Amino acid sequence: PPAGGSGGRFNRELLHNAEQLLGLSIKALTNMLAANLEIGLQYSLTVIYHEDAKLRAMFTDMFTTVLNQGIDIDSLGTDSPDHWKSRLLETLGDPGLKLLLGINDICQVQDIDELGAALINIFEARHQTRIMFERIIAIELERTDSAAELFRRNCLATRLLSNYAKLHGDAYLKSTLGPAIRKLLAQPPGTLTFELNPNKMAESVDRERNLENVERLCSLVIDAIVGSVHSLPPTLRWICNLIYRIVVTRFPDAGYTAVGGFIFLRFLCPAIVAPDAHGICTQIATAEVRRGLLLCTKITHNMANDILFGNKETYMVPLNRFIAENRSRTMAFLSEIAEPVADDADSVFDAPARSAEPDVDGCDAGSVDGTGVSAKDFVAVQRFIFDHLDRLEPYLSRESMVRALAQTKPADRSRGALARSPTSASAL
C-alpha cells in the first residue's frame, strides 16, 4: 500500500467498498431467500446456530427483512399438495381473471388445443364458465379492428368457444344434422355427384344436375338448422346472446354476423364438412360425398356471413340465388338464438357432470381430487404457466403465487406427462 497519508485514505476507501459489497450481498441473499422461502430456509436456517456471532446477526437481519415484507410462513412445510393446487386454481379463477387474460395474451397457436380443452374443464369444475366467457369475448372484441374479423382469428379465445360448443352441443349436432347426413349416405354410390369446378369435371358430367344436387343437399342441411332453434342447448344460446350484446356496443350492425361467426364457423360448419369425425355418421368412404359436404359448408358459411360468391370462386356464383332465397330464414335463425335465455345465467350453466373419458396417454381425464379438477387438465395449465412465468408475472402483480409457482417446477414436459411437483403429486 502507498506510504504516508495516502495509505490511510486507501485503507478507508477499501473498507468503504467492502462495506458496500457486504451490504449488496446481504440484500441479494435476502431477495433470494424471499423468492424461494421454503427451499431457502432448508439451507440457511442452520446459520442461526453458527459459532460466528456476526454471521448469526446477519442472518437475523435478513430473516427480519423477509418477515417485514409480509410473507406468511405459518404454513411452510405443512401444506398438502392439494393446498398448492388450490392456490393456483384460485389465482386462475380470481374475479378479475387477470391470469387467464394473460394466458390468452401470450398463448401461441401450438398451445391452444391443449390449453383450450383444459381451461374449459377447469372453469366448469369451478362454476366460473359464465364469467370466463364474459371477459374473454369482451377482450376479443377490443382486439378486433373491424367487424369482418370478429371471431375469425385462430387464438385461445375462439378455441375456448369452439371447445365449449363441441362439448355441450354434441347431442344437438347428432339430432339436427344426423337425419340429413344419413339421407345423403343412403343414396347408392355413384348416383349423386356434386362437382361444380370445371377444372375438376369430366366433359361427360352434367353440371346442371350437379348444381341441383348441391342445392338439394344444402336445403336438407339448412332446413334442419333453422328448425332447431329450441333444440340448441341453453348454454350455447346464452353465449350467442352474450356475443350479440357485446358486439353491438362497438359494431351496431354486426351483431348477427358475429353470432353466425360463432354458431356456424366454430360449431356447425366443422360438423357439416366432417360429420364422421363428430360421431354423426359412420366413416364416409366416397370422395364425391366429401366434395358435396365441402360445397355445402362453403354455402352455409357464406349464408351466415351474409355474403355472396364472387371472382374468387366463379363456379359457385350460380348458388348466390340459393343464398339470397334463404337469407331471411338464416337471419331469423340467428335472431332467435341471440334472444335472451329465459333462465338466469347461473342456472343455465349448472349442467350435470359429464362422464369421464380415458385419455390417449393413459391418464384418466375424469380422475379428480378435492379441487374438482383432473390431474391432466391441471398439469397442462401448470406447465404452460411455469414455461411462461416471466411473461405472466405482470398479470400476477407481486402476489405470493409467483413464488409458489416458482417452487413447482414440472420435471417432465412431454405431452400428457404429469409434472412431478408438490402441486401435482397428489394426482399420481
Short mmCIF file of C-alpha atoms in Angstrom, two decimals:
data_model
loop_
_atom_site.label_atom_id
_atom_site.label_comp_id
_atom_site.label_asym_id
_atom_site.label_seq_id
_atom_site.Cartn_x
_atom_site.Cartn_y
_atom_site.Cartn_z
CA PRO A 1 0.00 0.00 0.00
CA PRO A 2 1.14 3.56 -0.57
CA ALA A 3 3.06 5.13 2.28
CA GLY A 4 2.06 8.08 4.45
CA GLY A 5 -1.34 9.79 4.30
CA SER A 6 -2.31 8.28 1.01
CA GLY A 7 -2.11 4.83 2.59
CA GLY A 8 -4.67 5.74 5.20
CA ARG A 9 -7.01 7.13 2.53
CA PHE A 10 -6.62 3.93 0.51
CA ASN A 11 -7.48 1.80 3.55
CA ARG A 12 -10.59 3.88 4.27
CA GLU A 13 -11.76 3.55 0.65
CA LEU A 14 -11.10 -0.18 0.75
CA LEU A 15 -13.12 -0.51 3.95
CA HIS A 16 -15.94 1.58 2.48
CA ASN A 17 -16.04 -0.56 -0.67
CA ALA A 18 -16.03 -3.73 1.40
CA GLU A 19 -18.97 -2.46 3.44
CA GLN A 20 -20.89 -1.63 0.26
CA LEU A 21 -20.13 -5.06 -1.18
CA LEU A 22 -21.29 -6.72 2.03
CA GLY A 23 -24.50 -4.70 2.03
CA LEU A 24 -25.25 -5.61 -1.58
CA SER A 25 -24.51 -9.26 -0.88
CA ILE A 26 -26.87 -9.32 2.09
CA LYS A 27 -29.56 -7.61 0.01
CA ALA A 28 -29.12 -10.15 -2.79
CA LEU A 29 -29.25 -13.08 -0.39
CA THR A 30 -32.34 -11.60 1.28
CA ASN A 31 -34.15 -11.31 -2.06
CA MET A 32 -33.19 -14.86 -3.00
CA LEU A 33 -34.45 -16.12 0.35
CA ALA A 34 -37.72 -14.23 0.00
CA ALA A 35 -38.27 -15.51 -3.54
CA ASN A 36 -37.87 -19.17 -2.53
CA LEU A 37 -38.52 -19.11 1.19
CA GLU A 38 -39.37 -22.75 1.82
CA ILE A 39 -36.35 -24.00 -0.10
CA GLY A 40 -34.07 -21.24 1.17
CA LEU A 41 -34.81 -21.92 4.82
CA GLN A 42 -33.77 -25.54 4.43
CA TYR A 43 -30.20 -24.39 3.71
CA SER A 44 -29.96 -21.18 5.71
CA LEU A 45 -31.82 -21.84 8.96
CA THR A 46 -28.82 -23.65 10.47
CA VAL A 47 -26.85 -20.37 10.29
CA ILE A 48 -28.76 -19.19 13.36
CA TYR A 49 -26.69 -21.71 15.34
CA HIS A 50 -23.37 -20.74 13.73
CA GLU A 51 -20.48 -20.11 16.10
CA ASP A 52 -19.71 -16.78 14.39
CA ALA A 53 -21.81 -14.11 16.09
CA LYS A 54 -21.55 -11.79 13.07
CA LEU A 55 -23.00 -14.44 10.76
CA ARG A 56 -25.83 -15.08 13.22
CA ALA A 57 -26.56 -11.35 13.35
CA MET A 58 -26.55 -11.01 9.55
CA PHE A 59 -28.98 -13.92 9.16
CA THR A 60 -31.26 -12.43 11.81
CA ASP A 61 -31.32 -9.15 9.87
CA MET A 62 -32.07 -10.99 6.63
CA PHE A 63 -34.86 -13.01 8.21
CA THR A 64 -36.35 -9.88 9.81
CA THR A 65 -36.39 -8.16 6.42
CA VAL A 66 -38.19 -11.13 4.88
CA LEU A 67 -40.82 -11.07 7.64
CA ASN A 68 -41.31 -7.33 7.22
CA GLN A 69 -42.27 -7.95 3.58
CA GLY A 70 -45.44 -9.60 4.88
CA ILE A 71 -44.60 -13.12 3.75
CA ASP A 72 -46.71 -15.76 5.50
CA ILE A 73 -44.52 -18.54 6.91
CA ASP A 74 -47.12 -20.16 9.16
CA SER A 75 -47.83 -22.97 6.73
CA LEU A 76 -44.33 -23.61 5.40
CA GLY A 77 -43.57 -27.31 5.23
CA THR A 78 -47.10 -28.29 6.34
CA ASP A 79 -49.22 -27.51 3.25
CA SER A 80 -50.59 -30.52 1.41
CA PRO A 81 -50.11 -30.88 -2.35
CA ASP A 82 -53.81 -30.08 -2.76
CA HIS A 83 -53.24 -26.77 -0.99
CA TRP A 84 -50.78 -25.58 -3.63
CA LYS A 85 -53.02 -26.83 -6.39
CA SER A 86 -55.97 -24.96 -4.87
CA ARG A 87 -53.94 -21.76 -4.63
CA LEU A 88 -53.09 -21.86 -8.32
CA LEU A 89 -56.71 -22.57 -9.25
CA GLU A 90 -57.89 -19.71 -7.03
CA THR A 91 -55.45 -17.36 -8.75
CA LEU A 92 -56.61 -18.58 -12.15
CA GLY A 93 -60.25 -18.00 -11.16
CA ASP A 94 -59.68 -14.66 -9.43
CA PRO A 95 -62.73 -12.41 -10.11
CA GLY A 96 -60.68 -10.20 -12.41
CA LEU A 97 -59.35 -13.26 -14.30
CA LYS A 98 -56.01 -11.48 -14.74
CA LEU A 99 -54.05 -14.70 -15.11
CA LEU A 100 -56.50 -16.12 -17.68
CA LEU A 101 -56.32 -12.92 -19.72
CA GLY A 102 -52.54 -13.07 -19.53
CA ILE A 103 -52.56 -16.64 -20.80
CA ASN A 104 -54.88 -15.52 -23.60
CA ASP A 105 -52.45 -12.71 -24.48
CA ILE A 106 -49.34 -14.86 -24.86
CA CYS A 107 -50.76 -18.22 -25.94
CA GLN A 108 -49.39 -19.38 -29.29
CA VAL A 109 -51.21 -21.47 -31.89
CA GLN A 110 -49.34 -24.65 -30.95
CA ASP A 111 -50.69 -24.45 -27.38
CA ILE A 112 -54.34 -23.53 -27.94
CA ASP A 113 -55.68 -27.08 -28.38
CA GLU A 114 -54.40 -28.47 -25.10
CA LEU A 115 -54.95 -25.27 -23.12
CA GLY A 116 -58.40 -24.65 -24.58
CA ALA A 117 -59.66 -28.06 -23.50
CA ALA A 118 -58.04 -27.85 -20.06
CA LEU A 119 -59.31 -24.34 -19.27
CA ILE A 120 -62.88 -25.21 -20.23
CA ASN A 121 -62.83 -28.18 -17.87
CA ILE A 122 -61.24 -26.18 -15.05
CA PHE A 123 -63.66 -23.26 -15.24
CA GLU A 124 -66.61 -25.62 -15.49
CA ALA A 125 -65.45 -27.50 -12.40
CA ARG A 126 -65.22 -24.18 -10.54
CA HIS A 127 -68.60 -22.96 -11.87
CA GLN A 128 -66.98 -19.93 -13.50
CA THR A 129 -67.79 -20.62 -17.15
CA ARG A 130 -70.10 -17.63 -17.45
CA ILE A 131 -67.61 -15.05 -16.18
CA MET A 132 -64.85 -16.63 -18.27
CA PHE A 133 -66.79 -16.08 -21.49
CA GLU A 134 -67.89 -12.59 -20.47
CA ARG A 135 -64.27 -11.50 -20.05
CA ILE A 136 -62.80 -13.45 -22.98
CA ILE A 137 -65.41 -12.25 -25.50
CA ALA A 138 -65.08 -8.63 -24.33
CA ILE A 139 -61.29 -8.79 -24.72
CA GLU A 140 -61.58 -10.38 -28.16
CA LEU A 141 -63.84 -7.52 -29.26
CA GLU A 142 -61.34 -4.94 -28.00
CA ARG A 143 -58.61 -6.52 -30.14
CA THR A 144 -60.67 -6.62 -33.32
CA ASP A 145 -60.21 -3.74 -35.74
CA SER A 146 -63.21 -4.45 -37.96
CA ALA A 147 -66.49 -6.33 -37.77
CA ALA A 148 -65.38 -8.66 -40.57
CA GLU A 149 -62.60 -10.04 -38.33
CA LEU A 150 -64.82 -10.95 -35.38
CA PHE A 151 -64.08 -14.48 -34.08
CA ARG A 152 -62.07 -15.26 -37.20
CA ARG A 153 -58.64 -15.43 -35.51
CA ASN A 154 -57.19 -18.79 -34.59
CA CYS A 155 -56.48 -17.98 -30.95
CA LEU A 156 -57.23 -19.21 -27.45
CA ALA A 157 -60.44 -17.17 -27.14
CA THR A 158 -62.00 -18.66 -30.28
CA ARG A 159 -60.75 -22.12 -29.33
CA LEU A 160 -62.47 -21.84 -25.94
CA LEU A 161 -65.72 -21.07 -27.75
CA SER A 162 -65.23 -23.96 -30.19
CA ASN A 163 -64.35 -26.45 -27.47
CA TYR A 164 -67.27 -25.46 -25.28
CA ALA A 165 -69.73 -25.65 -28.18
CA LYS A 166 -68.46 -29.07 -29.22
CA LEU A 167 -68.50 -30.30 -25.63
CA HIS A 168 -72.07 -29.26 -24.90
CA GLY A 169 -73.52 -29.40 -28.40
CA ASP A 170 -72.64 -32.97 -29.31
CA ALA A 171 -76.18 -34.32 -28.87
CA TYR A 172 -77.61 -31.32 -30.72
CA LEU A 173 -75.33 -31.88 -33.72
CA LYS A 174 -76.31 -35.54 -33.93
CA SER A 175 -80.05 -34.90 -33.66
CA THR A 176 -80.02 -31.90 -36.01
CA LEU A 177 -77.59 -32.88 -38.75
CA GLY A 178 -77.83 -36.66 -38.39
CA PRO A 179 -81.05 -37.21 -40.40
CA ALA A 180 -79.84 -35.07 -43.31
CA ILE A 181 -76.42 -36.76 -43.42
CA ARG A 182 -77.95 -40.24 -43.20
CA LYS A 183 -80.33 -39.42 -46.05
CA LEU A 184 -77.32 -38.38 -48.14
CA LEU A 185 -75.39 -41.55 -47.30
CA ALA A 186 -78.42 -43.74 -48.05
CA GLN A 187 -78.11 -42.95 -51.76
CA PRO A 188 -76.46 -45.71 -53.83
CA PRO A 189 -72.77 -44.96 -54.52
CA GLY A 190 -72.23 -43.04 -57.74
CA THR A 191 -75.82 -41.81 -58.08
CA LEU A 192 -75.04 -38.36 -56.68
CA THR A 193 -72.23 -36.12 -57.93
CA PHE A 194 -71.58 -32.57 -56.72
CA GLU A 195 -68.52 -31.20 -58.50
CA LEU A 196 -69.03 -27.69 -59.95
CA ASN A 197 -65.45 -26.65 -60.68
CA PRO A 198 -64.97 -27.03 -64.45
CA ASN A 199 -61.25 -27.69 -63.92
CA LYS A 200 -62.12 -30.83 -61.95
CA MET A 201 -65.06 -32.11 -64.00
CA ALA A 202 -65.02 -34.64 -66.81
CA GLU A 203 -66.62 -33.49 -70.05
CA SER A 204 -69.39 -36.06 -69.69
CA VAL A 205 -70.57 -34.69 -66.32
CA ASP A 206 -73.86 -32.81 -66.31
CA ARG A 207 -73.01 -29.61 -64.42
CA GLU A 208 -76.63 -28.51 -64.08
CA ARG A 209 -77.53 -31.78 -62.46
CA ASN A 210 -74.63 -31.39 -60.04
CA LEU A 211 -75.85 -27.89 -59.23
CA GLU A 212 -79.28 -29.29 -58.38
CA ASN A 213 -77.68 -31.95 -56.19
CA VAL A 214 -75.73 -29.30 -54.26
CA GLU A 215 -78.85 -27.20 -53.75
CA ARG A 216 -80.86 -30.20 -52.54
CA LEU A 217 -78.13 -31.14 -50.06
CA CYS A 218 -77.93 -27.55 -48.82
CA SER A 219 -81.70 -27.42 -48.44
CA LEU A 220 -81.65 -30.54 -46.28
CA VAL A 221 -78.98 -29.06 -44.03
CA ILE A 222 -80.41 -25.52 -43.82
CA ASP A 223 -83.92 -26.81 -43.15
CA ALA A 224 -82.58 -28.90 -40.28
CA ILE A 225 -80.62 -25.98 -38.80
CA VAL A 226 -83.28 -23.25 -38.97
CA GLY A 227 -85.83 -25.63 -37.47
CA SER A 228 -83.64 -26.45 -34.49
CA VAL A 229 -83.78 -23.20 -32.51
CA HIS A 230 -85.43 -24.75 -29.49
CA SER A 231 -83.11 -27.75 -29.56
CA LEU A 232 -79.98 -25.65 -29.22
CA PRO A 233 -78.58 -26.09 -25.68
CA PRO A 234 -79.42 -23.15 -23.37
CA THR A 235 -75.72 -22.57 -22.62
CA LEU A 236 -74.96 -22.05 -26.32
CA ARG A 237 -77.97 -19.75 -26.71
CA TRP A 238 -76.73 -17.75 -23.73
CA ILE A 239 -73.30 -17.38 -25.39
CA CYS A 240 -74.99 -16.27 -28.62
CA ASN A 241 -76.92 -13.62 -26.71
CA LEU A 242 -73.73 -12.53 -24.91
CA ILE A 243 -71.86 -12.18 -28.21
CA TYR A 244 -74.69 -10.15 -29.68
CA ARG A 245 -74.95 -7.81 -26.67
CA ILE A 246 -71.21 -7.17 -26.50
CA VAL A 247 -70.60 -6.78 -30.24
CA VAL A 248 -73.38 -4.27 -30.93
CA THR A 249 -71.84 -1.86 -28.41
CA ARG A 250 -68.97 -1.34 -30.86
CA PHE A 251 -70.32 -2.58 -34.20
CA PRO A 252 -74.10 -1.92 -34.15
CA ASP A 253 -74.74 -3.65 -37.49
CA ALA A 254 -72.57 -6.71 -36.88
CA GLY A 255 -74.40 -8.41 -34.01
CA TYR A 256 -75.97 -11.25 -36.01
CA THR A 257 -72.87 -11.67 -38.17
CA ALA A 258 -70.82 -12.20 -35.01
CA VAL A 259 -73.33 -14.74 -33.71
CA GLY A 260 -73.10 -16.51 -37.06
CA GLY A 261 -69.32 -16.50 -36.81
CA PHE A 262 -69.60 -18.46 -33.58
CA ILE A 263 -72.50 -20.81 -34.21
CA PHE A 264 -71.73 -21.56 -37.87
CA LEU A 265 -67.98 -21.06 -38.34
CA ARG A 266 -66.94 -22.50 -34.95
CA PHE A 267 -69.66 -25.09 -34.40
CA LEU A 268 -71.91 -26.15 -37.27
CA CYS A 269 -69.61 -25.90 -40.30
CA PRO A 270 -66.88 -28.20 -38.90
CA ALA A 271 -69.58 -30.81 -38.25
CA ILE A 272 -71.07 -30.42 -41.74
CA VAL A 273 -67.75 -30.81 -43.54
CA ALA A 274 -66.68 -33.82 -41.44
CA PRO A 275 -69.73 -35.41 -39.81
CA ASP A 276 -67.96 -38.71 -39.29
CA ALA A 277 -65.27 -37.01 -37.20
CA HIS A 278 -68.03 -35.66 -34.94
CA GLY A 279 -69.72 -39.02 -34.48
CA ILE A 280 -72.76 -38.00 -36.53
CA CYS A 281 -72.33 -40.84 -39.02
CA THR A 282 -70.06 -43.72 -39.91
CA GLN A 283 -66.87 -43.26 -41.89
CA ILE A 284 -67.50 -41.51 -45.21
CA ALA A 285 -65.80 -43.58 -47.89
CA THR A 286 -66.55 -41.72 -51.15
CA ALA A 287 -64.78 -38.59 -52.36
CA GLU A 288 -67.98 -37.38 -54.05
CA VAL A 289 -69.87 -37.22 -50.75
CA ARG A 290 -66.92 -35.40 -49.17
CA ARG A 291 -66.99 -32.89 -52.01
CA GLY A 292 -70.70 -32.35 -51.63
CA LEU A 293 -70.35 -31.69 -47.91
CA LEU A 294 -67.46 -29.29 -48.54
CA LEU A 295 -69.50 -27.26 -51.03
CA CYS A 296 -72.46 -27.30 -48.65
CA THR A 297 -70.19 -25.95 -45.91
CA LYS A 298 -68.97 -23.12 -48.16
CA ILE A 299 -72.53 -22.10 -48.94
CA THR A 300 -73.64 -22.33 -45.30
CA HIS A 301 -70.64 -20.24 -44.25
CA ASN A 302 -71.47 -17.52 -46.79
CA MET A 303 -75.09 -17.50 -45.69
CA ALA A 304 -74.06 -16.97 -42.08
CA ASN A 305 -71.76 -14.11 -43.12
CA ASP A 306 -74.40 -12.68 -45.46
CA ILE A 307 -72.00 -12.57 -48.40
CA LEU A 308 -72.22 -13.84 -51.98
CA PHE A 309 -69.71 -15.71 -54.11
CA GLY A 310 -67.62 -13.58 -56.47
CA ASN A 311 -64.47 -13.63 -58.56
CA LYS A 312 -62.55 -15.89 -56.21
CA GLU A 313 -64.77 -18.90 -56.95
CA THR A 314 -66.77 -18.03 -60.03
CA TYR A 315 -68.07 -21.59 -60.41
CA MET A 316 -70.02 -21.04 -57.15
CA VAL A 317 -71.72 -17.86 -58.36
CA PRO A 318 -74.87 -19.72 -59.59
CA LEU A 319 -75.51 -20.64 -55.95
CA ASN A 320 -75.89 -16.97 -54.99
CA ARG A 321 -79.54 -17.38 -55.91
CA PHE A 322 -79.91 -20.10 -53.28
CA ILE A 323 -78.17 -17.89 -50.70
CA ALA A 324 -80.47 -14.95 -51.50
CA GLU A 325 -83.59 -17.13 -51.28
CA ASN A 326 -82.60 -18.46 -47.85
CA ARG A 327 -81.12 -15.27 -46.42
CA SER A 328 -84.19 -14.26 -44.44
CA ARG A 329 -84.51 -17.76 -42.91
CA THR A 330 -80.86 -17.73 -41.82
CA MET A 331 -81.13 -14.25 -40.32
CA ALA A 332 -84.31 -15.25 -38.49
CA PHE A 333 -82.48 -18.25 -37.03
CA LEU A 334 -79.58 -16.06 -35.85
CA SER A 335 -82.02 -13.53 -34.43
CA GLU A 336 -83.86 -16.17 -32.44
CA ILE A 337 -80.79 -17.82 -30.94
CA ALA A 338 -79.45 -14.39 -29.99
CA GLU A 339 -82.52 -13.66 -27.88
CA PRO A 340 -82.03 -13.64 -24.09
CA VAL A 341 -82.40 -17.06 -22.46
CA ALA A 342 -85.42 -17.31 -20.16
CA ASP A 343 -83.47 -18.81 -17.24
CA ASP A 344 -80.91 -16.80 -15.30
CA ALA A 345 -77.30 -17.23 -16.38
CA ASP A 346 -76.15 -19.12 -13.30
CA SER A 347 -78.84 -21.80 -13.60
CA VAL A 348 -78.14 -22.16 -17.33
CA PHE A 349 -74.54 -23.17 -16.61
CA ASP A 350 -75.41 -25.59 -13.81
CA ALA A 351 -75.22 -28.56 -16.16
CA PRO A 352 -74.87 -32.12 -14.86
CA ALA A 353 -71.38 -33.56 -14.70
CA ARG A 354 -70.08 -35.15 -17.88
CA SER A 355 -68.90 -38.73 -18.00
CA ALA A 356 -65.16 -39.29 -17.85
CA GLU A 357 -63.33 -40.28 -20.98
CA PRO A 358 -59.97 -42.06 -20.85
CA ASP A 359 -57.12 -40.02 -22.25
CA VAL A 360 -54.99 -41.41 -25.06
CA ASP A 361 -51.91 -41.14 -22.86
CA GLY A 362 -53.41 -43.40 -20.23
CA CYS A 363 -54.34 -40.63 -17.79
CA ASP A 364 -57.99 -40.73 -16.83
CA ALA A 365 -59.32 -37.33 -17.89
CA GLY A 366 -62.11 -37.62 -15.34
CA SER A 367 -59.89 -38.53 -12.34
CA VAL A 368 -60.32 -35.62 -9.96
CA ASP A 369 -59.40 -34.78 -6.38
CA GLY A 370 -60.87 -32.38 -3.84
CA THR A 371 -60.45 -29.42 -6.20
CA GLY A 372 -62.77 -30.99 -8.79
CA VAL A 373 -60.10 -30.59 -11.48
CA SER A 374 -58.47 -33.56 -13.19
CA ALA A 375 -54.72 -34.11 -12.98
CA LYS A 376 -54.39 -33.94 -16.77
CA ASP A 377 -56.10 -30.56 -17.07
CA PHE A 378 -54.31 -29.05 -14.11
CA VAL A 379 -50.85 -30.13 -15.30
CA ALA A 380 -51.49 -28.75 -18.80
CA VAL A 381 -52.18 -25.31 -17.36
CA GLN A 382 -49.47 -25.50 -14.70
CA ARG A 383 -46.85 -26.47 -17.27
CA PHE A 384 -47.80 -23.56 -19.54
CA ILE A 385 -47.69 -21.07 -16.65
CA PHE A 386 -44.29 -22.30 -15.50
CA ASP A 387 -42.84 -22.21 -19.02
CA HIS A 388 -44.01 -18.59 -19.46
CA LEU A 389 -43.72 -17.34 -15.88
CA ASP A 390 -41.58 -14.33 -16.81
CA ARG A 391 -44.22 -13.09 -19.28
CA LEU A 392 -47.12 -13.88 -16.99
CA GLU A 393 -45.70 -12.27 -13.83
CA PRO A 394 -47.11 -8.80 -14.69
CA TYR A 395 -50.61 -10.32 -14.64
CA LEU A 396 -49.91 -11.73 -11.19
CA SER A 397 -48.52 -8.41 -9.82
CA ARG A 398 -46.45 -9.19 -6.71
CA GLU A 399 -48.76 -11.84 -5.35
CA SER A 400 -47.21 -14.66 -3.38
CA MET A 401 -48.43 -17.04 -6.09
CA VAL A 402 -45.42 -16.01 -8.17
CA ARG A 403 -43.17 -17.52 -5.57
CA ALA A 404 -45.41 -20.55 -5.19
CA LEU A 405 -45.27 -21.22 -8.91
CA ALA A 406 -41.51 -20.86 -8.93
CA GLN A 407 -41.31 -23.74 -6.46
CA THR A 408 -43.49 -26.11 -8.51
CA LYS A 409 -41.20 -26.88 -11.42
CA PRO A 410 -42.58 -29.57 -13.73
CA ALA A 411 -39.82 -32.09 -14.37
CA ASP A 412 -41.36 -33.86 -17.33
CA ARG A 413 -42.60 -31.66 -20.21
CA SER A 414 -43.61 -34.47 -22.56
CA ARG A 415 -47.20 -34.45 -23.75
CA GLY A 416 -49.58 -35.98 -21.26
CA ALA A 417 -46.92 -36.47 -18.59
CA LEU A 418 -47.67 -35.35 -15.06
CA ALA A 419 -45.43 -32.72 -13.53
CA ARG A 420 -43.50 -34.11 -10.60
CA SER A 421 -44.10 -31.17 -8.28
CA PRO A 422 -45.84 -30.50 -4.96
CA THR A 423 -48.89 -29.23 -6.83
CA SER A 424 -49.35 -32.35 -8.90
CA ALA A 425 -48.01 -35.10 -6.71
CA SER A 426 -51.42 -35.81 -5.27
CA ALA A 427 -52.69 -36.69 -8.70
CA LEU A 428 -50.27 -39.56 -9.17
#
